[in-house]
Coordinates of C-alpha atoms in Angstrom, one line a residue:
M307 CA 47.0 13.7 9.6
R308 CA 47.4 12.7 13.8
T309 CA 43.1 13.8 13.4
T310 CA 42.5 10.6 11.7
R311 CA 44.8 8.7 14.1
S312 CA 42.7 9.7 17.1
A313 CA 41.2 6.8 18.5
P314 CA 37.5 8.4 18.6
L315 CA 37.4 8.8 14.5
R316 CA 39.3 5.6 14.5
Y317 CA 36.5 3.9 15.8
L318 CA 33.7 6.0 14.4
L319 CA 35.6 4.8 11.0
L320 CA 35.6 1.1 11.9
L321 CA 31.6 1.3 12.7
I322 CA 31.1 3.2 9.5
S323 CA 33.2 0.7 7.4
L324 CA 31.7 -1.7 8.6
W325 CA 28.3 -0.4 7.7
L326 CA 29.4 0.9 4.6
F327 CA 30.4 -3.4 3.5
T328 CA 26.7 -4.1 5.1
F329 CA 25.4 -1.9 2.2
L330 CA 27.2 -3.1 0.3
L331 CA 27.3 -6.7 0.4
T332 CA 22.8 -6.7 0.4
R333 CA 22.9 -4.3 -2.8
S334 CA 25.2 -6.9 -4.6
V335 CA 23.2 -10.0 -3.5
L336 CA 19.7 -8.4 -4.4
Y337 CA 21.2 -7.6 -7.9
F338 CA 22.8 -10.8 -8.5
T339 CA 19.2 -12.2 -7.2
H340 CA 17.5 -9.5 -10.1
L341 CA 19.9 -9.8 -12.9
S342 CA 17.3 -10.7 -15.5
E343 CA 15.6 -7.3 -14.7
A344 CA 18.5 -4.7 -13.3
G345 CA 21.7 -6.5 -15.3
E346 CA 22.4 -3.9 -17.4
Y347 CA 23.0 -0.7 -15.0
F348 CA 25.1 -2.5 -12.7
F349 CA 27.5 0.9 -13.0
S350 CA 24.5 3.3 -11.9
I351 CA 23.4 1.1 -9.5
F352 CA 26.6 1.1 -7.5
T353 CA 27.6 3.9 -8.2
T354 CA 24.5 5.8 -7.3
G355 CA 24.0 3.3 -4.6
L356 CA 27.7 4.4 -3.0
V357 CA 26.3 8.0 -2.9
Y358 CA 23.0 7.4 -1.0
D359 CA 24.8 4.3 1.5
L360 CA 27.7 7.3 2.1
S361 CA 25.4 10.3 2.3
F362 CA 22.9 8.5 4.7
L363 CA 26.0 6.9 6.7
A364 CA 27.4 10.9 7.1
Y365 CA 24.3 12.1 8.9
A366 CA 23.7 9.1 10.5
A367 CA 26.6 8.9 12.0
L368 CA 26.7 12.5 13.6
P369 CA 25.4 11.7 17.4
L370 CA 28.1 8.7 17.5
G371 CA 30.2 11.1 16.5
L372 CA 29.8 13.8 18.4
Y373 CA 29.9 11.9 21.5
L374 CA 33.2 10.2 20.6
L375 CA 34.9 13.4 20.0
L376 CA 33.7 15.4 23.3
C377 CA 34.9 12.1 25.3
P378 CA 37.0 13.6 28.4
A379 CA 40.2 11.2 28.5
P380 CA 39.7 10.0 32.1
L381 CA 36.6 8.6 31.0
W382 CA 37.6 7.4 27.7
R383 CA 41.2 5.4 29.1
T384 CA 38.6 3.3 32.2
R385 CA 37.7 0.0 32.0
L386 CA 33.8 0.8 31.6
H387 CA 34.0 2.5 28.9
R388 CA 36.0 0.3 26.6
A389 CA 34.0 -2.2 28.0
V390 CA 30.7 0.0 26.6
L391 CA 32.4 0.8 23.0
H392 CA 33.3 -3.4 23.1
A393 CA 29.5 -3.6 23.6
A394 CA 28.6 -1.2 21.0
L395 CA 30.6 -2.6 18.8
F396 CA 29.2 -6.0 18.9
T397 CA 24.9 -3.9 18.9
S398 CA 26.5 -2.7 15.8
L399 CA 27.5 -5.9 13.8
F400 CA 24.0 -7.2 14.7
V401 CA 22.1 -4.3 13.6
M402 CA 24.3 -4.9 10.4
L403 CA 22.9 -8.0 9.6
F404 CA 19.8 -7.9 11.0
V405 CA 19.0 -5.0 8.8
A406 CA 20.5 -7.1 5.9
V407 CA 18.4 -10.0 6.2
A408 CA 15.3 -7.6 6.7
E409 CA 15.6 -6.1 3.7
W410 CA 16.1 -9.4 2.2
L411 CA 12.8 -10.0 3.8
F412 CA 11.0 -6.8 2.4
W413 CA 12.3 -7.5 -0.9
D414 CA 11.1 -11.2 -1.1
E415 CA 7.5 -9.5 0.2
F416 CA 7.6 -6.0 -1.4
G417 CA 10.3 -6.0 -4.7
V418 CA 11.4 -2.6 -2.6
R419 CA 13.8 -1.5 -1.0
F420 CA 11.9 -0.3 2.9
N421 CA 9.4 2.6 2.1
F422 CA 5.8 3.7 3.7
I423 CA 5.5 -0.4 4.3
A424 CA 7.6 -0.7 6.7
V425 CA 6.8 2.8 8.6
D426 CA 3.4 1.1 9.2
Y427 CA 4.8 -2.1 10.2
L428 CA 6.4 -0.2 12.8
V429 CA 3.0 2.2 13.7
Y430 CA 1.4 -1.4 14.2
S431 CA 3.4 -3.9 16.1
D432 CA 1.3 -5.6 17.5
E433 CA 0.1 -7.9 14.6
V434 CA 3.7 -7.4 12.6
L435 CA 5.7 -8.6 15.5
N436 CA 3.0 -11.2 15.8
N437 CA 2.8 -11.8 12.0
I438 CA 6.7 -12.5 11.8
L439 CA 6.4 -15.0 15.0
E440 CA 4.1 -16.9 12.9
S441 CA 5.7 -16.3 8.9
Y442 CA 9.5 -17.2 10.3
P443 CA 12.1 -18.8 12.8
I444 CA 12.7 -16.0 14.7
G445 CA 14.7 -17.0 17.5
L446 CA 16.6 -19.4 14.6
I447 CA 17.5 -15.9 12.6
L448 CA 18.1 -14.1 15.6
S449 CA 20.6 -16.5 17.4
A450 CA 22.2 -16.7 14.0
L451 CA 23.1 -13.2 13.7
A452 CA 23.9 -13.1 17.3
L453 CA 25.9 -15.3 17.2
S454 CA 27.6 -14.5 13.6
A455 CA 27.7 -11.2 15.3
L456 CA 29.6 -12.2 18.5
V457 CA 32.3 -14.1 16.1
L458 CA 33.3 -10.5 14.2
S459 CA 33.4 -9.1 17.4
L460 CA 36.2 -11.8 18.4
L461 CA 37.5 -11.5 14.7
L462 CA 37.9 -7.8 15.6
R463 CA 38.9 -7.9 18.7
E464 CA 42.9 -7.1 18.7
P465 CA 42.3 -3.8 15.5
L466 CA 39.6 -2.6 18.5
R467 CA 42.4 -2.6 21.2
Q468 CA 44.9 -0.9 18.6
I469 CA 42.1 2.0 17.7
L470 CA 41.3 2.1 22.2
D471 CA 45.4 2.3 22.6
A472 CA 45.4 5.2 19.6
P473 CA 46.2 8.5 21.1
L474 CA 43.3 11.2 22.0
P475 CA 43.1 14.0 19.8
T476 CA 43.4 17.7 21.3
W477 CA 40.5 19.6 22.4
R478 CA 40.9 21.8 18.5
Q479 CA 41.5 18.8 16.9
R480 CA 37.8 17.4 18.4
L481 CA 36.5 20.6 17.3
A482 CA 37.9 20.7 13.9
S483 CA 37.3 17.0 13.2
L484 CA 33.3 17.8 14.7
G485 CA 33.5 20.5 11.7
V486 CA 34.1 17.9 9.6
L487 CA 31.7 15.7 10.1
A488 CA 29.0 18.3 9.6
V489 CA 30.1 19.5 6.8
L490 CA 29.7 16.0 5.5
A491 CA 26.8 15.5 6.9
G492 CA 25.2 18.7 5.0
V493 CA 26.0 17.9 1.8
G494 CA 25.4 14.0 2.5
L495 CA 21.5 16.3 2.9
L496 CA 22.4 18.6 -0.3
L497 CA 22.8 15.4 -2.4
I498 CA 19.9 13.3 -1.2
N499 CA 17.1 15.6 -0.2
Q500 CA 14.9 13.2 2.2
G501 CA 12.4 15.7 2.8
M502 CA 11.5 15.1 -1.5
P503 CA 10.3 12.1 -3.2
R504 CA 12.6 9.9 -4.8
G505 CA 13.5 9.0 -8.2
Q506 CA 11.1 8.4 -11.5
G507 CA 11.5 6.8 -14.2
G508 CA 14.0 4.6 -16.0
N509 CA 13.7 0.4 -14.4
A510 CA 12.0 0.3 -11.0
Y511 CA 14.3 -2.2 -10.4
A512 CA 17.6 -0.5 -10.4
R513 CA 16.3 2.3 -8.6
E514 CA 16.0 -0.1 -5.5
L515 CA 18.3 -1.1 -5.8
A516 CA 20.5 1.8 -5.5
S517 CA 18.6 3.0 -3.1
N518 CA 19.9 2.5 1.0
G519 CA 17.5 1.1 2.9
P520 CA 17.7 2.7 5.8
Y521 CA 17.5 5.6 3.9
Q522 CA 14.1 4.8 2.7
F523 CA 12.5 4.1 5.9
F524 CA 13.4 7.6 7.7
A525 CA 12.6 9.5 4.7
A526 CA 9.1 7.1 4.2
F527 CA 8.4 8.8 8.1
R528 CA 8.7 12.2 6.1
N529 CA 6.8 11.2 2.6
N530 CA 4.0 9.6 3.5
E531 CA 1.5 12.3 2.5
L532 CA 1.9 14.8 -0.7
D533 CA 0.7 17.7 -1.3
Y534 CA -0.2 17.3 -5.4
S535 CA -0.7 20.8 -5.6
R536 CA 3.3 20.7 -4.3
F537 CA 4.7 17.9 -5.7
Y538 CA 2.6 17.6 -8.6
G539 CA 1.9 19.0 -12.2
S540 CA -1.9 21.0 -12.5
L541 CA -3.8 22.6 -15.0
D542 CA -5.5 25.6 -14.9
E543 CA -9.1 25.3 -13.0
G544 CA -11.5 26.3 -16.2
Q545 CA -9.3 23.7 -18.2
S546 CA -9.5 20.7 -15.2
T547 CA -13.2 21.4 -14.5
R548 CA -14.1 20.9 -18.7
L549 CA -11.9 18.2 -18.3
I550 CA -13.3 15.9 -15.0
R551 CA -16.2 17.2 -16.2
S552 CA -16.1 15.6 -19.7
E553 CA -14.8 12.1 -18.0
L554 CA -18.0 12.1 -15.7
Q555 CA -20.7 13.1 -17.9
E556 CA -23.0 9.9 -17.8
P557 CA -26.5 9.9 -19.3
N558 CA -28.4 10.6 -16.3
A559 CA -25.4 12.9 -14.9
R560 CA -26.7 16.3 -13.8
F561 CA -24.2 19.0 -12.2
V562 CA -25.5 20.4 -9.4
D563 CA -21.8 21.7 -7.7
Q564 CA -21.3 25.4 -8.3
E565 CA -17.7 25.3 -6.9
P566 CA -15.0 25.1 -9.4
M567 CA -13.7 21.9 -10.1
G568 CA -16.8 20.6 -8.1
I569 CA -18.3 17.3 -9.4
R570 CA -21.2 17.2 -7.3
R571 CA -23.6 15.5 -9.8
Q572 CA -27.8 14.4 -9.4
I573 CA -27.8 10.8 -10.2
T574 CA -31.3 10.2 -11.5
Q575 CA -32.5 6.7 -12.6
A576 CA -35.1 6.2 -14.5
G577 CA -36.6 2.0 -13.5
T578 CA -37.9 1.4 -10.2
P579 CA -35.6 1.8 -7.0
T580 CA -35.1 -1.8 -5.3
T581 CA -33.3 -2.3 -2.4
P582 CA -31.9 -5.8 -2.6
N583 CA -29.5 -7.3 0.4
I584 CA -25.7 -6.8 -0.3
V585 CA -22.6 -8.4 0.9
L586 CA -19.3 -7.1 -0.5
V587 CA -16.4 -9.0 0.1
T588 CA -13.3 -7.5 0.0
L589 CA -10.6 -10.5 -0.5
E590 CA -6.9 -9.9 0.4
S591 CA -4.2 -9.8 -2.8
L592 CA -6.7 -11.6 -4.6
S593 CA -4.9 -11.6 -7.9
A594 CA -6.8 -11.8 -11.5
K595 CA -3.8 -14.5 -12.5
Y596 CA -4.5 -17.6 -9.9
L597 CA -8.4 -17.5 -11.1
G598 CA -7.8 -20.8 -13.2
S599 CA -10.2 -19.4 -15.4
N600 CA -7.4 -17.1 -16.5
G601 CA -4.9 -19.7 -17.3
D602 CA -3.4 -20.9 -13.6
T603 CA -2.8 -24.6 -13.8
R604 CA -2.9 -25.1 -10.3
N605 CA -6.3 -25.2 -9.3
L606 CA -6.9 -23.1 -6.9
T607 CA -10.1 -21.6 -7.6
P608 CA -12.4 -24.2 -8.1
N609 CA -15.0 -22.8 -7.0
L610 CA -14.5 -18.6 -7.8
D611 CA -14.0 -20.6 -11.5
A612 CA -17.6 -22.1 -11.3
L613 CA -19.0 -18.8 -9.6
R614 CA -17.4 -16.9 -13.1
K615 CA -20.0 -18.8 -15.1
Q616 CA -22.9 -18.0 -12.9
S617 CA -22.3 -14.3 -12.5
L618 CA -21.6 -10.5 -13.9
Y619 CA -18.2 -10.8 -14.6
F620 CA -16.4 -8.3 -15.6
N621 CA -12.5 -9.7 -17.1
N622 CA -11.0 -6.2 -17.6
F623 CA -10.8 -5.0 -14.2
Y624 CA -7.9 -3.2 -12.0
A625 CA -6.9 -2.2 -8.6
T626 CA -6.3 1.6 -7.6
G627 CA -3.5 0.9 -5.8
T628 CA -1.0 -1.7 -4.1
R629 CA -2.3 -1.7 0.0
T630 CA -5.6 -2.5 1.6
D631 CA -6.4 0.9 2.3
H632 CA -6.2 2.4 -0.7
G633 CA -8.3 -0.6 -2.2
L634 CA -10.6 0.7 0.5
E635 CA -10.6 4.1 0.2
A636 CA -11.4 3.4 -3.8
I637 CA -14.3 0.6 -3.0
T638 CA -15.8 3.0 -0.3
L639 CA -15.4 6.6 -1.8
S640 CA -14.6 6.0 -5.5
M641 CA -11.9 8.0 -5.5
P642 CA -8.7 7.9 -6.9
P643 CA -5.9 6.7 -5.2
T644 CA -3.9 9.8 -3.2
P645 CA -0.4 10.1 -2.9
G646 CA 1.2 9.0 -0.1
R647 CA -0.6 8.1 3.2
S648 CA -4.6 7.2 1.5
I649 CA -7.5 8.7 3.5
V650 CA -8.2 5.7 5.5
K651 CA -5.0 6.3 7.2
R652 CA -5.2 10.5 7.6
I653 CA -6.4 11.0 11.2
G654 CA -8.6 13.2 12.0
R655 CA -9.7 13.4 8.1
E656 CA -11.0 10.4 7.6
S657 CA -14.9 11.2 7.8
G658 CA -17.6 12.7 7.1
F659 CA -17.5 11.5 3.1
A660 CA -21.2 10.8 0.1
S661 CA -19.4 7.0 0.8
L662 CA -21.1 3.9 -0.1
G663 CA -22.3 3.2 2.7
Q664 CA -24.0 6.4 3.6
Q665 CA -26.0 6.7 0.7
L666 CA -27.6 3.0 1.5
S667 CA -27.7 4.0 5.1
E668 CA -30.0 7.1 4.1
V669 CA -32.9 5.0 2.3
G670 CA -32.5 2.5 5.0
Y671 CA -30.3 0.2 4.9
D672 CA -28.1 -1.5 7.6
S673 CA -24.6 -0.3 6.4
V674 CA -22.3 -2.9 8.6
F675 CA -18.2 -2.6 7.7
V676 CA -16.8 -6.9 8.9
Y677 CA -13.6 -6.7 9.4
G678 CA -11.2 -10.0 10.4
G679 CA -9.0 -8.4 12.6
R680 CA -9.1 -5.7 14.9
G681 CA -10.2 -2.2 13.1
Y682 CA -7.6 -0.2 14.6
F683 CA -5.1 -1.6 12.3
D684 CA -4.8 1.2 9.4
N685 CA -7.5 3.3 11.0
M686 CA -10.0 1.5 9.6
N687 CA -12.4 1.1 12.4
A688 CA -12.2 5.6 12.8
F689 CA -12.6 5.4 9.0
F690 CA -15.8 4.2 8.2
S691 CA -17.6 4.5 11.4
G692 CA -17.1 8.0 10.4
N693 CA -18.2 7.9 6.8
G694 CA -22.0 6.1 7.4
Y695 CA -20.8 2.2 9.6
R696 CA -21.0 0.6 12.0
I697 CA -18.1 -2.1 12.7
V698 CA -18.0 -5.4 14.0
D699 CA -14.1 -7.0 13.8
Q700 CA -12.8 -9.5 15.6
S701 CA -13.1 -7.1 19.3
S702 CA -16.4 -7.5 18.7
V703 CA -16.7 -11.1 18.0
E704 CA -16.7 -13.9 21.1
E705 CA -14.0 -16.2 21.5
A706 CA -16.0 -18.9 21.4
D707 CA -17.0 -18.1 18.0
I708 CA -13.5 -17.9 16.9
S709 CA -12.4 -21.6 15.7
F710 CA -9.0 -20.1 14.6
K711 CA -6.6 -16.8 14.3
N712 CA -3.5 -15.8 13.7
A713 CA -1.7 -12.3 13.8
W714 CA -3.7 -10.8 11.6
G715 CA -7.2 -12.0 12.5
M716 CA -10.2 -14.8 12.5
S717 CA -10.2 -16.7 9.6
D718 CA -12.1 -16.5 6.5
E719 CA -14.2 -19.3 7.7
D720 CA -15.3 -17.5 10.7
L721 CA -15.5 -14.1 9.1
Y722 CA -18.3 -15.2 7.2
N723 CA -20.0 -16.7 10.3
Q724 CA -20.6 -13.3 11.5
A725 CA -21.7 -12.0 7.9
I726 CA -24.3 -14.9 8.1
K727 CA -25.4 -13.8 11.5
L728 CA -25.5 -10.1 11.2
A729 CA -27.8 -10.5 7.7
D730 CA -30.1 -13.2 9.4
A731 CA -30.6 -10.4 12.3
D732 CA -31.7 -7.7 9.6
H733 CA -33.5 -10.0 7.8
A734 CA -35.5 -10.7 10.4
N735 CA -35.7 -7.2 11.9
Q736 CA -36.5 -6.7 7.8
V737 CA -34.0 -4.4 7.6
P738 CA -31.5 -4.6 4.3
F739 CA -28.0 -5.1 4.8
L740 CA -25.1 -4.0 2.9
L741 CA -22.5 -6.6 4.8
Q742 CA -19.1 -4.7 3.5
L743 CA -16.4 -7.4 4.8
M744 CA -12.5 -7.1 5.0
T745 CA -10.9 -11.1 4.7
T746 CA -7.3 -12.0 6.2
S747 CA -6.1 -14.9 5.6
N748 CA -4.2 -14.1 1.9
H749 CA -2.0 -12.5 3.5
R750 CA 1.2 -14.2 5.4
P751 CA 1.5 -16.1 7.2
Y752 CA -0.8 -18.2 5.4
T753 CA -1.8 -19.8 8.0
Y754 CA -5.2 -21.5 8.0
P755 CA -7.4 -24.1 9.8
E756 CA -6.0 -27.6 9.2
G757 CA -8.5 -30.1 6.6
R758 CA -9.3 -28.0 4.6
I759 CA -7.7 -28.3 1.8
D760 CA -4.8 -30.3 0.3
I761 CA -2.1 -28.3 1.0
P762 CA -1.3 -27.9 4.7
S763 CA -1.5 -24.7 6.5
G764 CA 1.7 -22.2 6.2
N765 CA 3.1 -23.6 3.6
G766 CA 2.8 -20.3 0.9
R767 CA 0.6 -18.0 -0.8
D768 CA -0.9 -21.2 -3.3
G769 CA -2.3 -22.7 0.1
A770 CA -4.0 -19.4 1.4
V771 CA -5.2 -18.4 -2.6
K772 CA -7.0 -22.7 -2.4
Y773 CA -8.0 -21.6 1.3
T774 CA -10.1 -18.1 0.5
D775 CA -11.7 -20.2 -2.5
Y776 CA -12.7 -23.1 -0.4
A777 CA -14.0 -20.7 2.4
I778 CA -16.3 -18.6 -0.2
G779 CA -17.7 -22.0 -1.9
R780 CA -18.1 -23.0 2.0
F781 CA -20.0 -19.0 2.9
L782 CA -21.8 -19.7 -0.2
E783 CA -22.9 -23.2 0.2
Q784 CA -24.3 -21.8 3.4
A785 CA -25.9 -18.5 2.3
R786 CA -27.9 -20.5 -0.5
S787 CA -30.4 -22.1 2.9
K788 CA -31.1 -18.7 4.0
P789 CA -34.6 -17.0 3.2
W790 CA -32.5 -14.1 2.6
F791 CA -29.9 -15.4 -0.6
D792 CA -32.5 -14.8 -3.4
N793 CA -32.8 -10.9 -2.6
T794 CA -29.1 -10.5 -1.9
L795 CA -26.4 -9.3 -4.8
F796 CA -22.8 -11.2 -3.7
I797 CA -20.0 -9.6 -5.1
F798 CA -16.7 -10.5 -4.8
V799 CA -13.4 -7.7 -5.4
A800 CA -9.9 -7.9 -4.2
D801 CA -8.7 -5.2 -2.2
H802 CA -5.3 -5.8 -4.3
T803 CA -2.8 -8.1 -5.9
A804 CA -0.7 -10.4 -4.3
G805 CA 2.8 -8.2 -6.1
S806 CA 3.0 -4.9 -8.2
A807 CA 6.5 -4.7 -8.0
G808 CA 8.3 -4.8 -12.0
K809 CA 11.1 -3.1 -13.7
E810 CA 8.5 0.4 -14.2
D811 CA 6.6 2.4 -11.8
L812 CA 3.2 1.3 -12.4
P813 CA 3.3 -1.9 -14.9
V814 CA -0.6 -2.3 -15.7
S815 CA -0.5 -6.3 -15.7
N816 CA 0.2 -6.3 -12.1
Y817 CA -2.5 -4.4 -10.8
Q818 CA -5.2 -6.4 -12.3
I819 CA -8.1 -8.6 -10.0
P820 CA -11.5 -10.4 -10.4
L821 CA -14.7 -8.2 -9.4
F822 CA -17.9 -11.2 -9.4
I823 CA -21.4 -9.5 -8.8
H824 CA -23.5 -12.6 -7.9
A825 CA -26.9 -13.2 -7.7
P826 CA -28.9 -16.0 -9.7
K827 CA -32.6 -14.0 -9.0
L828 CA -32.2 -10.7 -9.9
I829 CA -29.1 -10.4 -12.0
P830 CA -28.0 -12.1 -15.2
A831 CA -24.7 -14.1 -15.8
R832 CA -22.3 -12.8 -18.5
E833 CA -18.9 -11.8 -18.6
E834 CA -18.5 -7.0 -18.5
S835 CA -15.4 -6.4 -20.8
K836 CA -15.4 -3.0 -19.9
L837 CA -12.2 -1.1 -19.3
A838 CA -12.9 -0.5 -15.0
S839 CA -11.3 -0.4 -12.1
Q840 CA -12.5 -0.4 -8.1
I841 CA -13.1 3.4 -7.7
D842 CA -16.4 2.1 -10.5
L843 CA -18.1 -0.5 -8.5
A844 CA -20.1 1.6 -6.3
P845 CA -21.9 3.8 -8.5
T846 CA -22.4 0.2 -10.5
L847 CA -23.9 -0.9 -7.4
L848 CA -26.5 1.5 -6.8
G849 CA -27.0 1.8 -10.2
L850 CA -28.1 -1.5 -10.3
L851 CA -30.4 -0.5 -7.3
N852 CA -32.1 2.4 -10.0
M853 CA -31.1 4.3 -6.5
S854 CA -31.1 8.4 -7.2
Y855 CA -28.4 9.9 -5.5
T856 CA -26.4 12.8 -5.0
S857 CA -22.8 12.0 -6.0
T858 CA -19.3 12.9 -5.7
F859 CA -18.0 9.5 -6.9
F860 CA -15.0 9.7 -9.5
G861 CA -16.4 6.2 -10.9
R862 CA -18.9 5.3 -13.3
D863 CA -21.9 3.3 -13.9
L864 CA -20.3 -0.2 -15.9
M865 CA -24.3 -0.6 -17.2
Q866 CA -24.8 2.7 -18.5
E867 CA -24.0 2.6 -22.3
D868 CA -21.8 6.2 -22.9
N869 CA -19.4 7.0 -24.5
L870 CA -17.1 8.2 -22.2
P871 CA -13.5 7.2 -23.4
P872 CA -11.7 4.4 -21.3
R873 CA -9.4 4.7 -18.1
V874 CA -8.6 3.0 -14.7
L875 CA -6.4 5.3 -12.8
I876 CA -3.7 3.5 -10.6
G877 CA -1.3 4.4 -8.5
N878 CA 1.3 3.9 -5.7
Y879 CA 2.7 5.6 -3.1
Q880 CA 4.3 8.4 -5.3
H881 CA 3.4 8.2 -8.6
L882 CA 0.0 8.6 -10.2
G883 CA -1.6 7.2 -13.2
L884 CA -4.2 7.1 -16.0
F885 CA -4.5 3.7 -18.0
D886 CA -7.0 4.0 -21.3
G887 CA -6.6 0.8 -21.9
Q888 CA -3.3 1.2 -25.0
D889 CA -1.4 3.9 -23.0
L890 CA -0.3 4.6 -19.3
A891 CA 0.2 8.4 -18.3
I892 CA 2.0 9.1 -15.2
L893 CA 2.5 12.0 -12.7
S894 CA 5.4 12.0 -10.2
P895 CA 6.9 13.6 -7.8
R896 CA 8.6 16.7 -8.9
D897 CA 6.1 17.7 -12.4
G898 CA 7.7 14.7 -13.2
L899 CA 5.2 13.5 -16.3
R900 CA 5.8 10.7 -18.7
R901 CA 3.8 8.0 -20.8
H902 CA 4.0 4.0 -21.7
N903 CA 2.9 3.4 -24.8
Q904 CA 1.7 0.0 -25.5
A905 CA 1.9 -0.5 -21.5
L906 CA 0.6 -4.1 -21.4
G907 CA 2.8 -4.5 -24.2
R908 CA 6.8 -3.8 -24.7
S909 CA 5.5 -0.4 -22.9
T910 CA 7.6 2.2 -24.1
E911 CA 8.6 5.0 -21.9
V912 CA 8.6 8.7 -22.9
T913 CA 8.7 12.2 -21.7
S914 CA 5.9 13.4 -22.2
D915 CA 4.4 17.5 -21.4
K916 CA 1.1 19.1 -20.5
R917 CA -0.1 19.1 -24.0
D918 CA -0.4 16.1 -24.0
P919 CA -4.2 14.5 -24.0
L920 CA -3.8 11.7 -22.4
I921 CA -1.1 13.8 -18.8
Q922 CA -4.1 16.2 -19.2
R923 CA -7.2 13.4 -18.2
A924 CA -4.3 12.2 -15.6
I925 CA -4.1 15.4 -14.0
A926 CA -7.6 16.5 -13.9
Y927 CA -8.4 13.2 -12.0
Y928 CA -6.2 14.0 -9.3
Q929 CA -5.4 17.4 -9.3
V930 CA -9.7 17.9 -8.5
A931 CA -9.8 14.7 -6.4
S932 CA -6.7 16.6 -4.5
L933 CA -9.0 19.8 -3.8
G934 CA -11.9 18.1 -3.9
F935 CA -10.8 16.0 -0.3
T936 CA -8.6 19.0 1.0
H937 CA -11.5 22.0 0.4
H938 CA -14.5 19.4 1.8
L939 CA -16.4 19.7 -1.8
L940 CA -16.6 15.7 -1.8
D941 CA -18.2 16.3 1.3
W942 CA -21.6 14.2 2.9
Q943 CA -24.1 16.4 2.0
P944 CA -27.5 14.5 3.0
D945 CA -29.9 17.4 1.6
A946 CA -29.1 18.2 -1.2
S947 CA -32.2 19.8 -2.6
E948 CA -31.3 23.8 -2.4
Q949 CA -28.4 22.7 -5.2
T950 CA -28.7 25.0 -7.9
A951 CA -29.0 22.5 -11.3
L952 CA -25.2 24.2 -13.5
K953 CA -26.2 25.3 -17.2
N954 CA -23.9 22.4 -19.3

């Protein structure tokens, strides 16, 4: 047809073909570097990938197609317009190459194509830009990409001249071509619904390899919050209420909530309450696998390995999620991981909960969130200040007190120095303190003060882990000389692991983290093997204080002797899981229900339904948590005396 030979369509097809080739090349490189994980899925990866690529390009090309096909002939033939189209080709080539390199680097860090993390990185551009500048030779990379784009533009100069000299279509042909583009875009939207979360089951690497990075990026804007009742399986209220209360019916708990599916309960301790100081350190990306006491042979954690023998150490402990905000959500609110955006980042709905800090502030503690970076990142300042804490972050620390900082914040040493100052001040005022710290050093670009350890700064994760360990040892050594040390609980726990990607949607072993509770004069050192996760930390801590309180926590006091069924709750932004120590139930969007039998072994995946008791337990936790959040059933109520005890 003559329209296919017209200059506007030929120019558009040239750009689409180049983008399609770039997508194919990116997928091929990722595939052939992951043959051991996804080699057997070659056909499905590349056929499904082609559908994703073409569907994305069909509607991504609409704006340019609209301009090209409506461009008047006199303007099209001007020298300036031809120069603009040459420049557009060069720019497109540069962007294509940039996206390909960015996808490779993102995959290398997270093991997935662009997702909600990439969206967050765009939102918090200051930290991310500085992180990138400190982690990679950006000037060299951009220069190489620009040179490559220029060379390709010169190679395409003659074909482009022929395209621009081609005949222009009539207005009837232009409108017909626009109609075809609109239909193709509509077909693409029907084939791949960007408003729905993508994929479940099977090999997670294969699914990610089949995806289209730019498609994933834009879809993440729409899917960063997922309505549980819309996307996930539910039970009737009566069944969910019975299940969740049976999960939380500890010996010292009495439910006082009249609301269906409410979990508010009175926790009554028999012993005398105490008010020791608490330093709760959340460590960036510290997987349990890095500990020498867990079998690592690189001697990265000598201080933590020694600390393990002197602490109450939990050796069967798991993170709930894959990001810092989900870890903070779990530790602070004792909440299962919410699908999509965590509560920490739900602006306008992040405050007013019965948090750990709020509970302790109510009995006289100075609850302080101490962050090594700038607390506006991930909405942390708003979350903690709205849930019973005061804030100390990098922006509130004098520059003279910061000896080293990178894109994410001050070094762990500087953070611990601030903690000691805060502890000294509260001790002088005879005020018990909760200092909840969040470190930043164990994060790309993995830089830290020189001369501290035998691995030079900026040489990768190993050095960052060893520096993290060094800073902890230095901090405890300084704290031991303080008058408040003997009456202080030091808690060290990771926010998440260093990498959670795997062949499965929720690879359980990749969620294991360490938990240390160190208080030589208060708590005997021993190992605890009870299956547990971050949501169990707050109730366990309050239990160690013999504190009676009204709880909206989904976690359990791990020091209680009970017969409750074991479980940990893990998830990512889309898939939600419950692991019982042997098998894993997974809830996925579109009412997807699966289980992985022998999740820490062969991990056989099977589809399931709501009759499965393990699936029912998982649904109960996540359904009740979602309803509690949306209906304010988990809000802080300082006076619960008017609550009427329920008959159980």
